[in-house]
Short mmCIF file of C-alpha atoms and ligand atoms in Angstrom, two decimals:
data_model
loop_
_atom_site.label_atom_id
_atom_site.label_comp_id
_atom_site.label_asym_id
_atom_site.label_seq_id
_atom_site.Cartn_x
_atom_site.Cartn_y
_atom_site.Cartn_z
CA UNK E 1 8.79 -63.39 -18.71
CA UNK E 2 8.56 -66.79 -20.28
CA UNK E 3 8.84 -69.88 -18.17
CA UNK E 4 12.39 -70.29 -16.90
CA UNK E 5 14.40 -73.27 -18.07
CA UNK E 6 16.04 -75.52 -15.51
CA UNK E 7 19.49 -74.06 -14.84
CA UNK E 8 22.76 -75.50 -13.62
CA UNK E 9 25.30 -72.94 -12.42
CA UNK E 10 29.00 -73.54 -12.90
CA UNK E 11 30.98 -71.78 -10.18
CA UNK E 12 34.41 -70.82 -11.41
CA UNK E 13 37.52 -71.26 -9.28
CA UNK E 14 39.96 -70.46 -12.05
CA UNK E 15 39.86 -73.80 -13.85
CA UNK E 16 40.76 -73.94 -17.50
CA UNK E 17 37.82 -76.24 -18.30
CA UNK E 18 34.94 -74.18 -16.93
CA UNK E 19 33.65 -73.33 -20.40
CA UNK E 20 33.77 -76.95 -21.36
CA UNK E 21 31.71 -77.86 -18.29
CA UNK E 22 29.00 -75.29 -19.10
CA UNK E 23 28.96 -76.33 -22.71
CA UNK E 24 28.75 -80.05 -21.84
CA UNK E 25 25.80 -79.37 -19.55
CA UNK E 26 23.97 -77.50 -22.30
CA UNK E 27 24.73 -80.20 -24.82
CA UNK E 28 23.15 -82.62 -22.35
CA UNK E 29 19.96 -80.59 -22.57
CA UNK E 30 20.23 -78.39 -19.46
CA UNK E 31 20.75 -74.64 -19.55
CA UNK E 32 24.00 -73.60 -17.87
CA UNK E 33 25.77 -70.37 -16.93
CA UNK E 34 29.12 -69.63 -15.32
CA UNK E 35 29.44 -67.41 -12.24
CA UNK E 36 32.50 -66.45 -10.18
CA UNK E 37 33.21 -69.02 -7.45
CA UNK E 38 32.72 -66.59 -4.59
CA UNK E 39 29.29 -65.33 -5.67
CA UNK E 40 26.99 -64.79 -2.65
CA UNK E 41 24.28 -67.42 -2.19
CA UNK E 42 21.58 -64.78 -2.60
CA UNK E 43 22.60 -64.38 -6.24
CA UNK E 44 22.70 -68.10 -6.70
CA UNK E 45 19.25 -68.50 -5.16
CA UNK E 46 17.82 -65.82 -7.47
CA UNK E 47 18.67 -68.04 -10.43
CA UNK E 48 16.82 -71.00 -8.87
CA UNK E 49 19.39 -73.55 -10.05
CA UNK E 50 18.64 -77.26 -9.99
CA UNK E 51 22.34 -77.98 -9.46
CA UNK E 52 25.75 -76.41 -8.95
CA UNK E 53 29.09 -77.52 -10.32
CA UNK E 54 32.30 -76.31 -8.68
CA UNK E 55 35.14 -76.16 -11.20
CA UNK E 56 38.77 -77.08 -10.84
CA UNK E 57 41.44 -74.46 -10.40
CA UNK E 58 45.19 -74.07 -10.05
CA UNK E 59 45.22 -73.21 -6.31
CA UNK E 60 45.60 -75.21 -3.14
CA UNK E 61 42.92 -74.70 -0.47
CA UNK E 62 45.76 -73.99 1.97
CA UNK E 63 47.11 -70.98 0.07
CA UNK E 64 46.48 -67.62 1.69
CA UNK E 65 44.35 -66.17 -1.10
CA UNK E 66 42.93 -69.45 -2.35
CA UNK E 67 39.55 -68.91 -4.04
CA UNK E 68 36.68 -69.87 -1.82
CA UNK E 69 32.92 -70.11 -1.94
CA UNK E 70 30.09 -68.77 0.19
CA UNK E 71 29.85 -71.43 2.96
CA UNK E 72 26.03 -71.23 2.90
CA UNK E 73 26.21 -72.81 -0.53
CA UNK E 74 26.05 -76.32 0.89
CA UNK E 75 22.95 -75.52 2.93
CA UNK E 76 20.82 -74.45 -0.01
CA UNK E 77 19.54 -77.97 -0.52
CA UNK E 78 20.69 -77.74 -4.16
CA UNK E 79 22.78 -80.70 -5.43
CA UNK E 80 26.47 -79.89 -5.84
CA UNK E 81 29.18 -81.59 -7.89
CA UNK E 82 32.75 -80.59 -7.06
CA UNK E 83 35.39 -81.26 -9.69
CA UNK E 84 39.14 -81.39 -8.86
CA UNK E 85 39.79 -78.19 -6.86
CA UNK E 86 36.01 -78.02 -6.45
CA UNK E 87 36.13 -81.41 -4.68
CA UNK E 88 38.98 -80.31 -2.43
CA UNK E 89 37.26 -77.04 -1.59
CA UNK E 90 33.96 -78.76 -0.81
CA UNK E 91 35.62 -81.30 1.49
CA UNK E 92 37.83 -78.67 3.13
CA UNK E 93 34.89 -76.33 3.80
CA UNK E 94 32.77 -79.15 5.22
CA UNK E 95 35.42 -80.29 7.71
CA UNK E 96 37.45 -82.83 5.71
CA UNK E 97 41.23 -82.79 5.36
CA UNK E 98 43.07 -81.89 2.15
CA UNK E 99 46.81 -82.61 1.92
CA UNK E 100 49.46 -82.57 -0.80
CA UNK E 101 50.00 -86.08 -2.18
CA UNK E 102 53.44 -87.69 -2.21
CA UNK E 103 53.51 -86.91 -5.87
CA UNK E 104 50.94 -85.31 -8.13
CA UNK E 105 48.92 -87.18 -10.72
CA UNK E 106 48.89 -85.64 -14.18
CA UNK E 107 47.42 -87.35 -17.21
CA UNK E 108 45.23 -90.38 -17.88
CA UNK E 109 45.11 -92.87 -15.04
CA UNK E 110 42.93 -95.85 -14.23
CA UNK E 111 40.24 -95.24 -11.61
CA UNK E 112 38.20 -97.84 -9.74
CA UNK E 113 34.70 -96.50 -9.31
CA UNK E 114 31.83 -97.69 -7.14
CA UNK E 115 29.07 -98.86 -9.51
CA UNK E 116 26.48 -98.31 -6.77
CA UNK E 117 27.17 -94.59 -6.72
CA UNK E 118 24.54 -92.77 -8.77
CA UNK E 119 27.26 -90.77 -10.56
CA UNK E 120 28.71 -93.94 -12.01
CA UNK E 121 25.50 -95.67 -13.11
CA UNK E 122 26.17 -97.46 -16.43
CA UNK E 123 29.80 -96.33 -16.34
CA UNK E 124 32.64 -98.89 -16.47
CA UNK E 125 33.83 -99.54 -12.90
CA UNK E 126 37.41 -99.36 -14.17
CA UNK E 127 37.69 -96.16 -16.10
CA UNK E 128 40.53 -94.18 -17.65
CA UNK E 129 40.19 -90.64 -16.29
CA UNK E 130 42.13 -87.40 -16.59
CA UNK E 131 43.81 -86.37 -13.37
CA UNK E 132 45.63 -83.09 -12.85
CA UNK E 133 46.36 -82.45 -9.19
CA UNK E 134 48.92 -82.44 -6.42
CA UNK E 135 46.66 -82.01 -3.35
CA UNK E 136 44.02 -84.57 -2.61
CA UNK E 137 41.35 -85.28 0.00
CA UNK E 138 42.82 -87.33 2.86
CA UNK E 139 39.91 -87.38 5.26
CA UNK E 140 36.29 -87.03 4.34
CA UNK E 141 33.83 -84.64 6.00
CA UNK E 142 31.19 -86.18 8.26
CA UNK E 143 28.44 -87.88 6.26
CA UNK E 144 30.66 -88.42 3.19
CA UNK E 145 31.63 -91.82 1.79
CA UNK E 146 34.32 -92.66 -0.75
CA UNK E 147 33.14 -93.71 -4.24
CA UNK E 148 36.38 -94.21 -6.15
CA UNK E 149 40.16 -94.47 -6.02
CA UNK E 150 43.23 -94.42 -8.20
CA UNK E 151 46.73 -95.66 -7.46
CA UNK E 152 47.94 -92.21 -6.39
CA UNK E 153 44.68 -90.92 -4.93
CA UNK E 154 42.84 -93.08 -2.39
CA UNK E 155 39.74 -90.87 -2.52
CA UNK E 156 39.16 -89.99 -6.18
CA UNK E 157 35.40 -89.63 -5.80
CA UNK E 158 33.12 -89.16 -2.81
CA UNK E 159 29.77 -87.85 -1.71
CA UNK E 160 27.06 -87.42 0.83
CA UNK E 161 24.05 -88.85 -1.04
CA UNK E 162 21.55 -87.73 1.61
CA UNK E 163 22.53 -84.12 0.97
CA UNK E 164 23.09 -84.66 -2.77
CA UNK E 165 26.70 -83.49 -2.50
CA UNK E 166 29.12 -85.29 -4.83
CA UNK E 167 32.71 -84.78 -5.86
CA UNK E 168 35.29 -86.21 -8.23
CA UNK E 169 39.01 -85.55 -8.29
CA UNK E 170 39.19 -86.28 -12.03
CA UNK E 171 37.81 -84.18 -14.89
CA UNK E 172 34.64 -85.73 -16.37
CA UNK E 173 34.23 -82.78 -18.76
CA UNK E 174 37.25 -83.53 -20.97
CA UNK E 175 37.56 -86.04 -23.79
CA UNK E 176 40.57 -87.59 -22.05
CA UNK E 177 38.22 -89.05 -19.46
CA UNK E 178 36.36 -92.03 -20.92
CA UNK E 179 32.59 -91.88 -20.42
CA UNK E 180 32.93 -88.49 -18.70
CA UNK E 181 29.74 -87.22 -20.33
CA UNK E 182 27.85 -90.12 -18.73
CA UNK E 183 29.08 -89.04 -15.31
CA UNK E 184 27.83 -85.51 -15.95
CA UNK E 185 24.56 -86.83 -17.36
CA UNK E 186 24.02 -88.96 -14.23
CA UNK E 187 24.60 -85.94 -12.03
CA UNK E 188 22.18 -83.81 -14.05
CA UNK E 189 19.39 -86.32 -14.58
CA UNK E 190 19.64 -88.64 -11.58
CA UNK E 191 20.83 -86.27 -8.89
CA UNK E 192 19.52 -82.85 -9.95
CA UNK E 193 16.32 -84.13 -11.54
CA UNK E 194 16.93 -82.54 -14.91
CA UNK E 195 14.22 -83.08 -17.50
CA UNK E 196 16.27 -81.93 -20.50
CA UNK E 197 14.16 -78.90 -21.31
CA UNK E 198 16.88 -76.90 -23.07
CA UNK E 199 17.86 -76.80 -26.72
CA UNK E 200 19.28 -74.14 -29.00
CA UNK E 201 15.75 -73.58 -30.40
CA UNK E 202 14.66 -72.58 -26.92
CA UNK E 203 17.47 -70.12 -26.88
CA UNK E 204 16.25 -68.57 -30.12
CA UNK E 205 12.65 -68.42 -28.95
CA UNK E 206 13.51 -67.05 -25.52
CA UNK E 207 15.94 -64.47 -26.88
CA UNK E 208 13.51 -63.27 -29.51
CA UNK E 209 10.92 -62.83 -26.80
CA UNK E 210 13.34 -60.86 -24.61
CA UNK E 211 14.49 -58.63 -27.47
CA UNK E 212 10.88 -57.80 -28.36
CA UNK E 213 10.03 -57.00 -24.74
CA UNK E 214 13.00 -54.72 -24.39
CA UNK E 215 13.05 -52.97 -27.74
CA UNK E 216 9.33 -52.45 -28.29
CA UNK E 217 8.98 -50.33 -31.41
CA UNK E 218 12.32 -48.55 -30.99
CA UNK E 219 15.36 -48.86 -33.22
CA UNK E 220 18.58 -50.88 -32.81
CA UNK E 221 22.03 -50.23 -34.25
CA UNK E 222 24.71 -52.86 -34.81
CA UNK E 223 28.28 -52.63 -36.05
CA UNK E 224 28.41 -55.59 -38.41
CA UNK E 225 31.86 -56.94 -39.20
CA UNK E 226 30.71 -59.93 -41.20
CA UNK E 227 32.28 -62.25 -38.63
CA UNK E 228 30.20 -65.09 -37.19
CA UNK E 229 29.17 -63.32 -34.00
CA UNK E 230 27.98 -59.99 -35.34
CA UNK E 231 26.30 -61.75 -38.28
CA UNK E 232 24.35 -64.14 -36.07
CA UNK E 233 23.46 -61.23 -33.82
CA UNK E 234 22.09 -59.34 -36.84
CA UNK E 235 20.08 -62.34 -38.04
CA UNK E 236 18.58 -62.89 -34.58
CA UNK E 237 17.64 -59.26 -33.95
CA UNK E 238 16.20 -58.75 -37.41
CA UNK E 239 14.02 -61.80 -36.83
CA UNK E 240 12.90 -60.47 -33.42
CA UNK E 241 12.17 -56.90 -34.52
CA UNK E 242 11.93 -56.88 -38.33
CA UNK E 243 12.75 -53.55 -39.93
CA UNK E 244 13.99 -51.97 -36.69
CA UNK E 245 17.65 -52.96 -36.98
CA UNK E 246 20.26 -50.89 -38.80
CA UNK E 247 23.60 -52.57 -39.48
CA UNK E 248 26.63 -50.45 -40.22
CA UNK E 249 29.35 -52.33 -42.04
CA UNK E 250 32.63 -50.41 -42.18
CA UNK E 251 35.03 -51.52 -44.90
CA UNK E 252 38.33 -50.34 -43.46
CA UNK E 253 40.27 -51.51 -46.48
CA UNK E 254 41.95 -54.34 -44.58
CA UNK E 255 39.36 -57.02 -45.45
CA UNK E 256 40.17 -60.22 -47.30
CA UNK E 257 39.64 -60.70 -51.01
CA UNK E 258 35.95 -60.25 -52.00
CA UNK E 259 34.93 -60.05 -48.36
CA UNK E 260 33.01 -56.75 -48.33
CA UNK E 261 30.81 -57.83 -51.27
CA UNK E 262 30.20 -61.26 -49.75
CA UNK E 263 29.10 -59.79 -46.46
CA UNK E 264 26.78 -57.35 -48.18
CA UNK E 265 25.21 -60.11 -50.26
CA UNK E 266 24.64 -62.32 -47.20
CA UNK E 267 22.39 -59.67 -45.68
CA UNK E 268 20.56 -58.59 -48.76
CA UNK E 269 16.95 -59.69 -48.52
CA UNK E 270 16.83 -59.73 -44.72
CA UNK E 271 14.48 -57.42 -42.91
CA UNK E 272 17.08 -54.87 -41.81
CA UNK E 273 18.77 -51.68 -43.03
CA UNK E 274 22.28 -52.37 -44.27
CA UNK E 275 24.69 -49.46 -44.52
CA UNK E 276 28.07 -50.08 -46.10
CA UNK E 277 30.72 -47.45 -45.49
CA UNK E 278 33.68 -47.62 -47.84
CA UNK E 279 36.29 -46.01 -45.63
CA UNK E 280 39.52 -47.62 -46.87
CA UNK E 281 41.19 -44.32 -47.83
CA UNK E 282 40.49 -42.83 -44.44
CA UNK E 283 41.97 -45.76 -42.55
CA UNK E 284 45.01 -46.03 -44.79
CA UNK E 285 45.72 -42.31 -44.39
CA UNK E 286 45.74 -42.73 -40.60
CA UNK E 287 47.97 -45.80 -40.86
CA UNK E 288 50.56 -44.16 -43.12
CA UNK E 289 54.04 -44.49 -41.65
CA UNK E 290 52.88 -46.52 -38.62
CA UNK E 291 54.75 -49.77 -37.97
CA UNK E 292 54.12 -50.55 -34.30
CA UNK E 293 51.51 -53.35 -33.99
CA UNK E 294 49.73 -51.97 -30.93
CA UNK E 295 49.56 -48.54 -32.48
CA UNK E 296 48.07 -49.98 -35.66
CA UNK E 297 45.41 -51.74 -33.62
CA UNK E 298 44.63 -48.61 -31.62
CA UNK E 299 44.41 -46.40 -34.71
CA UNK E 300 42.04 -48.80 -36.44
CA UNK E 301 39.93 -49.18 -33.29
CA UNK E 302 39.66 -45.41 -32.81
CA UNK E 303 38.95 -44.69 -36.46
CA UNK E 304 36.33 -47.40 -36.49
CA UNK E 305 34.54 -45.69 -33.60
CA UNK E 306 34.81 -42.33 -35.36
CA UNK E 307 33.27 -43.68 -38.58
CA UNK E 308 30.58 -45.53 -36.69
CA UNK E 309 29.67 -42.44 -34.65
CA UNK E 310 29.37 -40.34 -37.78
CA UNK E 311 27.02 -42.87 -39.32
CA UNK E 312 25.01 -43.18 -36.11
CA UNK E 313 24.51 -39.40 -36.01
CA UNK E 314 23.11 -39.40 -39.53
CA UNK E 315 20.52 -41.99 -38.57
CA UNK E 316 18.60 -39.93 -36.03
CA UNK E 317 16.99 -41.42 -32.92
CA UNK E 318 18.27 -44.93 -32.19
CA UNK E 319 17.72 -46.33 -28.72
CA UNK E 320 19.73 -49.53 -28.52
CA UNK E 321 23.19 -50.63 -29.48
CA UNK E 322 23.56 -54.34 -30.22
CA UNK E 323 26.85 -56.19 -29.88
CA UNK E 324 27.80 -59.70 -30.88
CA UNK E 325 29.67 -60.31 -27.63
CA UNK E 326 29.98 -64.02 -26.88
CA UNK E 327 30.99 -65.73 -23.67
CA UNK E 328 34.73 -66.09 -24.33
CA UNK E 329 34.91 -62.32 -25.07
CA UNK E 330 33.40 -61.66 -21.68
CA UNK E 331 35.98 -63.86 -20.03
CA UNK E 332 38.96 -62.59 -22.01
CA UNK E 333 38.13 -58.99 -21.27
CA UNK E 334 38.12 -59.76 -17.55
CA UNK E 335 34.41 -59.19 -16.93
CA UNK E 336 33.92 -62.47 -15.11
CA UNK E 337 36.69 -61.87 -12.67
CA UNK E 338 39.71 -63.46 -14.31
CA UNK E 339 42.37 -60.89 -14.92
CA UNK E 340 44.95 -61.47 -17.57
CA UNK E 341 47.71 -59.32 -19.01
CA UNK E 342 46.92 -57.41 -22.18
CA UNK E 343 48.84 -59.25 -24.85
CA UNK E 344 47.00 -57.51 -27.67
CA UNK E 345 44.20 -55.01 -27.50
CA UNK E 346 41.43 -56.93 -29.22
CA UNK E 347 38.78 -54.75 -30.63
CA UNK E 348 35.22 -55.88 -30.33
CA UNK E 349 34.16 -55.58 -26.70
CA UNK E 350 33.54 -52.18 -25.14
CA UNK E 351 34.52 -48.81 -26.50
CA UNK E 352 31.36 -47.90 -28.35
CA UNK E 353 28.67 -47.60 -25.67
CA UNK E 354 30.38 -44.99 -23.49
CA UNK E 355 30.97 -42.77 -26.47
CA UNK E 356 27.51 -42.77 -27.96
CA UNK E 357 24.57 -42.28 -25.66
CA UNK E 358 22.20 -45.23 -25.98
CA UNK E 359 19.32 -46.19 -23.80
CA UNK E 360 20.71 -49.70 -23.54
CA UNK E 361 22.93 -52.39 -24.98
CA UNK E 362 21.65 -55.66 -26.40
CA UNK E 363 24.00 -58.62 -26.34
CA UNK E 364 21.89 -61.64 -27.25
CA UNK E 365 24.85 -64.06 -27.57
CA UNK E 366 26.56 -63.17 -24.32
CA UNK E 367 26.18 -66.61 -22.72
CA UNK E 368 27.13 -68.71 -25.73
CA UNK E 369 30.25 -70.42 -27.00
CA UNK E 370 31.41 -70.28 -30.56
CA UNK E 371 30.01 -73.57 -31.78
CA UNK E 372 26.66 -72.74 -30.21
CA UNK E 373 26.68 -69.41 -32.06
CA UNK E 374 27.40 -71.25 -35.31
CA UNK E 375 24.51 -73.63 -34.66
CA UNK E 376 22.25 -70.66 -33.99
CA UNK E 377 23.37 -69.06 -37.26
CA UNK E 378 22.51 -72.22 -39.19
CA UNK E 379 19.05 -72.36 -37.62
CA UNK E 380 18.56 -68.73 -38.60
CA UNK E 381 19.41 -69.55 -42.20
CA UNK E 382 22.76 -67.79 -42.57
CA UNK E 383 24.95 -69.12 -45.41
CA UNK E 384 27.76 -71.54 -44.60
CA UNK E 385 30.50 -69.15 -45.62
CA UNK E 386 29.41 -66.86 -42.81
CA UNK E 387 28.62 -69.50 -40.21
CA UNK E 388 31.80 -71.53 -40.81
CA UNK E 389 34.03 -68.49 -40.96
CA UNK E 390 37.39 -68.62 -39.25
CA UNK E 391 38.16 -65.98 -36.66
CA UNK E 392 39.33 -62.77 -38.26
CA UNK E 393 40.77 -59.98 -36.15
CA UNK E 394 38.95 -56.65 -35.98
CA UNK E 395 41.95 -54.80 -37.48
CA UNK E 396 41.91 -57.34 -40.30
CA UNK E 397 44.86 -57.76 -42.63
CA UNK E 398 46.57 -54.76 -41.03
CA UNK E 399 47.95 -57.12 -38.37
CA UNK E 400 49.03 -59.65 -41.00
CA UNK E 401 50.84 -57.02 -43.04
CA UNK E 402 54.00 -56.52 -41.02
CA UNK E 403 55.49 -53.03 -40.92
CA UNK E 404 53.73 -50.14 -42.56
CA UNK E 405 50.30 -50.92 -44.03
CA UNK E 406 49.92 -49.70 -47.61
CA UNK E 407 47.33 -50.44 -50.27
CA UNK E 408 49.98 -52.07 -52.42
CA UNK E 409 51.05 -54.46 -49.65
CA UNK E 410 47.44 -55.23 -48.74
CA UNK E 411 46.64 -56.08 -52.35
CA UNK E 412 49.59 -58.47 -52.51
CA UNK E 413 48.57 -60.07 -49.23
CA UNK E 414 44.92 -60.41 -50.30
CA UNK E 415 45.93 -62.48 -53.32
CA UNK E 416 48.37 -64.69 -51.39
CA UNK E 417 45.90 -65.18 -48.57
CA UNK E 418 43.18 -66.15 -51.04
CA UNK E 419 45.40 -68.86 -52.50
CA UNK E 420 46.41 -70.10 -49.06
CA UNK E 421 42.81 -70.32 -47.90
CA UNK E 422 41.73 -72.03 -51.12
CA UNK E 423 44.45 -74.68 -50.99
CA UNK E 424 44.41 -75.40 -47.24
CA UNK E 425 40.61 -75.32 -47.40
CA UNK E 426 40.67 -78.40 -49.64
CA UNK E 427 42.18 -80.55 -46.87
CA UNK E 428 39.89 -83.20 -45.46
CA UNK E 429 40.80 -82.24 -41.94
CA UNK E 430 41.10 -78.47 -42.01
CA UNK E 431 43.18 -76.49 -39.56
CA UNK E 432 41.10 -74.38 -37.16
CA UNK E 433 42.57 -71.18 -38.58
CA UNK E 434 44.80 -70.60 -41.60
CA UNK E 435 45.96 -67.56 -43.46
CA UNK E 436 48.90 -65.80 -45.09
CA UNK E 437 51.08 -63.07 -43.60
CA UNK E 438 53.06 -60.57 -45.60
CA UNK E 439 56.35 -60.28 -43.76
CA UNK E 440 58.08 -56.98 -44.23
CA UNK E 441 61.16 -58.74 -45.47
CA UNK E 442 62.35 -58.82 -49.04
CA UNK E 443 64.76 -61.40 -50.36
CA UNK E 444 66.52 -62.07 -53.59
CA UNK E 445 64.97 -64.46 -56.08
CA UNK E 446 65.24 -65.34 -59.72
CA UNK E 447 62.41 -65.40 -62.23
CA UNK E 448 63.22 -66.27 -65.81
CA UNK E 449 66.67 -64.74 -66.12
CA UNK E 450 65.77 -61.76 -63.98
CA UNK E 451 66.90 -61.09 -60.45
CA UNK E 452 63.94 -60.24 -58.21
CA UNK E 453 63.85 -58.60 -54.82
CA UNK E 454 60.38 -59.25 -53.44
CA UNK E 455 58.49 -59.99 -50.24
CA UNK E 456 58.55 -63.16 -48.18
CA UNK E 457 55.08 -64.50 -47.52
CA UNK E 458 54.50 -66.66 -44.43
CA UNK E 459 51.75 -69.25 -44.19
CA UNK E 460 50.15 -69.94 -40.81
CA UNK E 461 47.86 -72.85 -39.93
CA UNK E 462 46.91 -73.77 -36.40
CA UNK E 463 45.06 -76.50 -34.57
CA UNK E 464 43.28 -75.35 -31.44
CA UNK E 465 39.99 -75.55 -29.60
CA UNK E 466 40.13 -72.38 -27.56
CA UNK E 467 42.49 -70.12 -29.55
CA UNK E 468 44.26 -69.36 -26.26
CA UNK E 469 46.85 -72.01 -27.06
CA UNK E 470 47.57 -73.76 -30.34
CA UNK E 471 49.84 -76.13 -32.17
CA UNK E 472 50.88 -75.57 -35.75
CA UNK E 473 48.96 -77.87 -38.07
CA UNK E 474 50.96 -80.55 -39.87
CA UNK E 475 49.97 -79.57 -43.40
CA UNK E 476 50.88 -82.26 -45.98
CA UNK E 477 53.96 -81.32 -47.98
CA UNK E 478 52.11 -81.66 -51.27
CA UNK E 479 49.65 -78.95 -50.16
CA UNK E 480 52.44 -76.72 -48.92
CA UNK E 481 54.34 -77.13 -52.17
CA UNK E 482 51.31 -76.41 -54.35
CA UNK E 483 50.36 -73.37 -52.29
CA UNK E 484 53.87 -71.93 -52.38
CA UNK E 485 54.18 -72.54 -56.09
CA UNK E 486 50.83 -70.91 -56.83
CA UNK E 487 51.67 -67.89 -54.69
CA UNK E 488 55.06 -67.16 -56.28
CA UNK E 489 53.67 -67.75 -59.75
CA UNK E 490 50.37 -65.93 -59.44
CA UNK E 491 51.09 -63.07 -57.05
CA UNK E 492 53.36 -60.28 -58.18
CA UNK E 493 55.53 -58.99 -55.36
CA UNK E 494 56.21 -62.30 -53.56
CA UNK E 495 59.26 -64.37 -54.37
CA UNK E 496 59.53 -66.68 -51.38
CA UNK E 497 57.10 -68.55 -49.12
CA UNK E 498 57.78 -69.92 -45.63
CA UNK E 499 55.63 -71.92 -43.21
CA UNK E 500 55.33 -70.88 -39.56
CA UNK E 501 55.82 -73.89 -37.27
CA UNK E 502 55.54 -72.19 -33.89
CA UNK E 503 52.96 -73.02 -31.26
CA UNK E 504 51.20 -70.63 -28.89
CA UNK E 505 52.74 -69.99 -26.45
CA UNK E 506 55.23 -68.61 -27.15
CA UNK E 507 54.05 -67.28 -30.53
CA UNK E 508 50.57 -65.80 -30.80
CA UNK E 509 48.35 -66.95 -33.66
CA UNK E 510 48.43 -63.60 -35.44
CA UNK E 511 51.85 -62.19 -36.12
CA UNK E 512 50.97 -58.81 -34.62
P1 XMP W 1 46.34 -64.28 -30.93
O1 XMP W 1 47.03 -63.63 -32.08
O2 XMP W 1 46.18 -63.36 -29.75
O3 XMP W 1 44.87 -64.55 -31.44
O4 XMP W 1 46.94 -65.60 -30.57
C1 XMP W 1 43.94 -65.40 -30.82
C2 XMP W 1 42.70 -65.42 -31.69
O5 XMP W 1 42.06 -64.14 -31.67
C3 XMP W 1 41.96 -63.62 -32.98
N1 XMP W 1 42.20 -62.17 -32.87
C4 XMP W 1 41.22 -61.26 -32.78
N2 XMP W 1 39.89 -61.39 -32.81
N3 XMP W 1 39.64 -59.03 -32.60
C5 XMP W 1 39.11 -60.27 -32.72
O6 XMP W 1 37.88 -60.39 -32.75
C6 XMP W 1 40.98 -58.82 -32.58
O7 XMP W 1 41.45 -57.69 -32.48
C7 XMP W 1 41.81 -59.99 -32.67
N4 XMP W 1 43.15 -60.18 -32.66
C8 XMP W 1 43.37 -61.53 -32.78
C9 XMP W 1 43.02 -64.33 -33.79
O8 XMP W 1 42.71 -64.34 -35.18
C10 XMP W 1 43.00 -65.70 -33.17
O9 XMP W 1 41.94 -66.48 -33.66
#
C-alpha cells in the first residue's frame, strides 16, 4: 500500500451539508471521507484520522431516537470540530446543557467572534454567518470556553483548546457564511496539523496503484453509458491496466441526437476494447404499449441487464466488474445509512453484480463528488463534451417521452431536444440541466392555411447544485422565443411549445 494521505473524517448526523463539508476539506488540500455518525471508534481509529468533523442534523439531542456518537470519540486525542447539531451533541455528551432557544435562528445573522480563538485567526471578528437552529448550548461542559455569540445565541462557538475540541453553531461550509472556508482551513491546518498533502492528482496516482494491485493481469468489464461517471471510470481503468478493460455500450434507442456515435468516438484510440450493442429494436419492442413511468424504467433496467449479460457471456473469463458509482449515488441508494422513499427507481447502482458472478467489483470513483469526477476526467484527457455533460437518466429519452415510447415520438423528441440544448447552451450563464420533453398531448395549430393537430413540447431548465432540489431557471424571453420558433418550424410533429416553471419539490426534474 502506498503511503496514506492525512484524512479528516466527517461524521454524519443527517445534515444536508455533509457532502459540502467533505468537499470543502478536500478542496483545502486534505483527504476527507464521510462515515455514519454512530460509527464505532475502532473503525475511526483504523482510518488514523488527523481530525473529525461532526455535521449538523435536523434532530434535537433530547429526542428519543436522536442520532448519537460513540462516547469514546472524544477520548481519542483526535481534534474534533462540531458544527450545528454536531456542536450540540458534543456539548451534551460532555456534560453541557442544550436547550431550545426562545425562538430559532434561521438565515444570515451577525456573529461576534473571539479573534484569539485559533478557529477565527485572520477572520473578521464580526462576521455574517448562516444559522439554522432552534436548540442551542446553554451551559458549557467543563473545560470549555465560549468563543462567539449572536443576538439569539449567546454561545455560537466554543471549545476546549487543551483537548483540541471545537464547535460552532453556524455553518462554515456554506457560501452564506462569509469567510467560512477560512474557519475550516484554520481547523485543518492550525488545529489538526494538516500539511495539505492531497490533490486530485494524488487520487489518480493512488487509484491507479490500487487498481493494478487488485486486478493484476485479469480482465475488467464496464457498462459504459457515455455519462460523465462511467466515462471517467473507463479512462481511469484503461490507464491503470491498459488493454484489460472491455466496455460495453448499449444503445437502447433512447439516446439523444448523435449521442451513440459521439460516445464511440470519444473512446476510439484509448487502450480498451469498446463493444457497441445496437439494441434499439429490442428495447422498443419491450416498451410497446407501456405508459406507466415506473414500468418503463423497470423494463429498460431489466432489458439492459439482459443485453449486458449476453455480451458478458460472449467475452469469456472476466474477473472484475467496474462501476462508475460516485458518492451521491451511494448516499441516494441508502448505503450510508440515510433511508429515503423511492421516488423513482434510478438505474445505475446495483443490479448487475448479483446476477453475473464476478470475483469483485471495482468502483474507483466511490468517494468523489461530481465536480471532482469532472476534474479527474479533464486530467485524464477526456473531451469537454463528455466531461461537461449534463446528467442524463439511465432510461434516457424514454422518461422524457410521456406515454407510450415509440420510434416516431423519440425521433421528434430528439430533434426538439437538440434545438433546445443548442439554444439554451448559448447562454452565458447556463442552467445546470436543460432539455425538451415530448408531452403526450396534441393540440390544434395552424400552419400555412392548414389545420394541424400535433404534439406539445415542453422545455425544462433548472438551477441546482445537488439535483435533490431545484428552481426553474429564468431563461431570457428572447431565447425562449427563438427556441420555440425553431422547434415548431424545424421539427415535424410539434405545433406548440411550453416552458415548465415548477421547482423541485414538488415537481421532479424529469417528468417521469
Ligand atoms: P429527478 O427527476 O428525480 O432527477 O428530480 C434528479 C436528477 O437525476 C437524474 N436522473 C437519473 N440519473 N439514472 C440516473 O443516472 C436515472 O434513472 C435517473 N433518473 C433521473 C435527473 O436527470 C436529474 O438530474
